[in-house]
PDB file of C-alpha atoms in Angstrom:
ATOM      1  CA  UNK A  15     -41.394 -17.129  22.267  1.00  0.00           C
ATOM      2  CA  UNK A  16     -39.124 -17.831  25.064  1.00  0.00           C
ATOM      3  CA  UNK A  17     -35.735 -17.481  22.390  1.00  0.00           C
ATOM      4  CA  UNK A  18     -37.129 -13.960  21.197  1.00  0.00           C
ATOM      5  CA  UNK A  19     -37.582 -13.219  24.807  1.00  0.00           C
ATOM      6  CA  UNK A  20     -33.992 -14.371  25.851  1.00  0.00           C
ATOM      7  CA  UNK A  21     -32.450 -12.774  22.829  1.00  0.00           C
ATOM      8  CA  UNK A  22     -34.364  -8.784  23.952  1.00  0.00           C
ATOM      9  CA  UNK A  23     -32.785  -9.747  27.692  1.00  0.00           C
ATOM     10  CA  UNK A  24     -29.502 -10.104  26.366  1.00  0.00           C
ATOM     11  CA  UNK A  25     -29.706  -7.414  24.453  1.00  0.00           C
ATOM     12  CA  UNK A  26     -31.034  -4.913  26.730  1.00  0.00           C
ATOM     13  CA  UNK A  27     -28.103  -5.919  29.171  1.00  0.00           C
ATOM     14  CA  UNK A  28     -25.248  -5.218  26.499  1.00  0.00           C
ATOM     15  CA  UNK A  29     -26.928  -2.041  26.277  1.00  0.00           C
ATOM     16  CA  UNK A  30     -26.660  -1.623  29.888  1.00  0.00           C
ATOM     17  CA  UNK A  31     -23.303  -2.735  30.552  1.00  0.00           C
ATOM     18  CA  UNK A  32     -21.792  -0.133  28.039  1.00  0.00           C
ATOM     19  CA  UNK A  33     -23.191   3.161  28.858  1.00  0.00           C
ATOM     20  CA  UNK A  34     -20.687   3.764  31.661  1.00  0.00           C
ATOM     21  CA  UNK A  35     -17.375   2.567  29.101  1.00  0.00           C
ATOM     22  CA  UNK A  36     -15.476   5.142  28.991  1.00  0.00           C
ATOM     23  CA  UNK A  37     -12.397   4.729  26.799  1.00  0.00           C
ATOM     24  CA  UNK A  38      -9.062   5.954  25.332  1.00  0.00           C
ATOM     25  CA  UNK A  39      -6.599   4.768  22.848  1.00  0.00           C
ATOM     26  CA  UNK A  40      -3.096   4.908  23.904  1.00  0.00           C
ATOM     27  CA  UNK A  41      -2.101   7.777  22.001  1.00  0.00           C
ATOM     28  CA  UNK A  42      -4.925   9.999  23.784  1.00  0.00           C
ATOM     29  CA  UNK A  43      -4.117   8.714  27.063  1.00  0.00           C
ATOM     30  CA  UNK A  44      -0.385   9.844  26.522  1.00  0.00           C
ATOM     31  CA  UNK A  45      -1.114  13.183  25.143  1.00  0.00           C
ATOM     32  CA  UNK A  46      -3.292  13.695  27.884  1.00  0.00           C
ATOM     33  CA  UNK A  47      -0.514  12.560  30.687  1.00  0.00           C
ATOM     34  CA  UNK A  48       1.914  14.548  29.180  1.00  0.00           C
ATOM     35  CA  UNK A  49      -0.332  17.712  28.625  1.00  0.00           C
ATOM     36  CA  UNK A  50      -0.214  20.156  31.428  1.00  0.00           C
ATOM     37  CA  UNK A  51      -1.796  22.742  29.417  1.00  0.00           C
ATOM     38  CA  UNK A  52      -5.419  21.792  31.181  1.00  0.00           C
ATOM     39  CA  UNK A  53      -7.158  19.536  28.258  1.00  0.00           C
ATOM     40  CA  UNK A  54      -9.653  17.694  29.946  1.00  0.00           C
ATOM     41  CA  UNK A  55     -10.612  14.147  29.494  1.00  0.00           C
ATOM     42  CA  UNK A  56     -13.985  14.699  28.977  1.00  0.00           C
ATOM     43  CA  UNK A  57     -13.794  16.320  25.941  1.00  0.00           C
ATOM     44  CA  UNK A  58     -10.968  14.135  24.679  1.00  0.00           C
ATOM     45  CA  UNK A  59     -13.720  11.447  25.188  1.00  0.00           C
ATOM     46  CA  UNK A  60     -15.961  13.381  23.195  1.00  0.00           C
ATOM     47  CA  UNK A  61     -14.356  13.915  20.396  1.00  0.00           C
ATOM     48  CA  UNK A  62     -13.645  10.221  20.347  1.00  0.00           C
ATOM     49  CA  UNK A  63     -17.381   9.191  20.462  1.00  0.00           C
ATOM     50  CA  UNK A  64     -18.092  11.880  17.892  1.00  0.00           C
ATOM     51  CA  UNK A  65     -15.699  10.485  15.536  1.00  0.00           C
ATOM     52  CA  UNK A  66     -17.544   6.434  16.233  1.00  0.00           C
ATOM     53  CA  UNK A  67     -20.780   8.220  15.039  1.00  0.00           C
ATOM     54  CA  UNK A  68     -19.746   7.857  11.483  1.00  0.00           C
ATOM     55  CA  UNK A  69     -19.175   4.475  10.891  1.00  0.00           C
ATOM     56  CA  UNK A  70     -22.452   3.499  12.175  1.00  0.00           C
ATOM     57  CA  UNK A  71     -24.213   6.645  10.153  1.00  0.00           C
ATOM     58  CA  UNK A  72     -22.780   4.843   7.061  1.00  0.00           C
ATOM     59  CA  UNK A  73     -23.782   1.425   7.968  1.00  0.00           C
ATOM     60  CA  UNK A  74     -26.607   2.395   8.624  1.00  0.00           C
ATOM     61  CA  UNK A  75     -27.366   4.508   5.647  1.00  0.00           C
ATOM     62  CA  UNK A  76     -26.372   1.347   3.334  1.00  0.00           C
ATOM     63  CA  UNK A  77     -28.976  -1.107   5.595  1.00  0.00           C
ATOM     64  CA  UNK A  78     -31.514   1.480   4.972  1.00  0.00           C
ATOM     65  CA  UNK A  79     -30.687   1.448   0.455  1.00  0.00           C
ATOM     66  CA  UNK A  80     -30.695  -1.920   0.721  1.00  0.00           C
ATOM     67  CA  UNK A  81     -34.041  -2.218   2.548  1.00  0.00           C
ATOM     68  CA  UNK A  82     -35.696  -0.092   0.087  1.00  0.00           C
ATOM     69  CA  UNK A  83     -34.131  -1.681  -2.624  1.00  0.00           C
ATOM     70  CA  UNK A  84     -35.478  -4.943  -1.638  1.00  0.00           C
ATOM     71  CA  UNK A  85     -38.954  -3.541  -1.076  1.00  0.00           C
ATOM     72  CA  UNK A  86     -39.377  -1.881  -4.323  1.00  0.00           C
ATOM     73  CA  UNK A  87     -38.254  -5.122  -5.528  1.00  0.00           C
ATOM     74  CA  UNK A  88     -40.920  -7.001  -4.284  1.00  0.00           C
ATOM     75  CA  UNK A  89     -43.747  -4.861  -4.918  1.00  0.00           C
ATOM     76  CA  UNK A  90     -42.684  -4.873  -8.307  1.00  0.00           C
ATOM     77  CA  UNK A  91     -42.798  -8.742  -8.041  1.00  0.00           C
ATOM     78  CA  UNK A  92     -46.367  -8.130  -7.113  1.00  0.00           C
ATOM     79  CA  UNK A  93     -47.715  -5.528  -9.117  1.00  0.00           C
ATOM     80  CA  UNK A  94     -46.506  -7.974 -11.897  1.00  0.00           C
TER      81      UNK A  94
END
C-alpha cells in the first residue's frame, strides 16, 4: 500500500513540475532571434507541442491493439 502510494506521489509531481516547460530546439530559437518579421514564440511553441501529440497518439493506439488483443485472447482461453 504504502509503494502504490509513493509511486501516485511521484507521479503526480512529474506531472506538476512539467506543465510550466516551455521549450525550443535550437533551430526555432534562431529563426526566432533572427526574425524581425513579428513571429511570436507562443505559437512557435505551439506548433512544437502539436507536432509531440503524434508520437504519443501512436503509442498509444498500439497499447490499446495490444490490450484488446490480449483480452480476446483470454476470453477465448475461457470460453474454451
Amino acid at each position: 500500500m504504502k509503494k502504490l502510494f509513493l509511486k501516485q506521489i511521484v507521479i503526480v509531481l512529474v506531472l506538476l513540475s512539467s506543465i510550466g516547460a516551455n521549450a525550443q530546439c535550437a533551430m526555432c530559437r534562431a529563426a526566432l532571434a533572427s526574425n524581425e518579421e513579428g513571429v511570436k514564440p507562443e505559437a512557435v511553441n505551439d506548433g512544437i507541442v502539436y507536432l509531440m501529440i503524434f508520437p504519443y497518439l501512436l503509442i498509444g493506439l498500439v497499447g490499446f491493439a495490444v490490450y484488446r488483443l490480449r483480452k480476446k485472447a483470454i476470453q477465448n482461453k475461457e470460453a474454451q
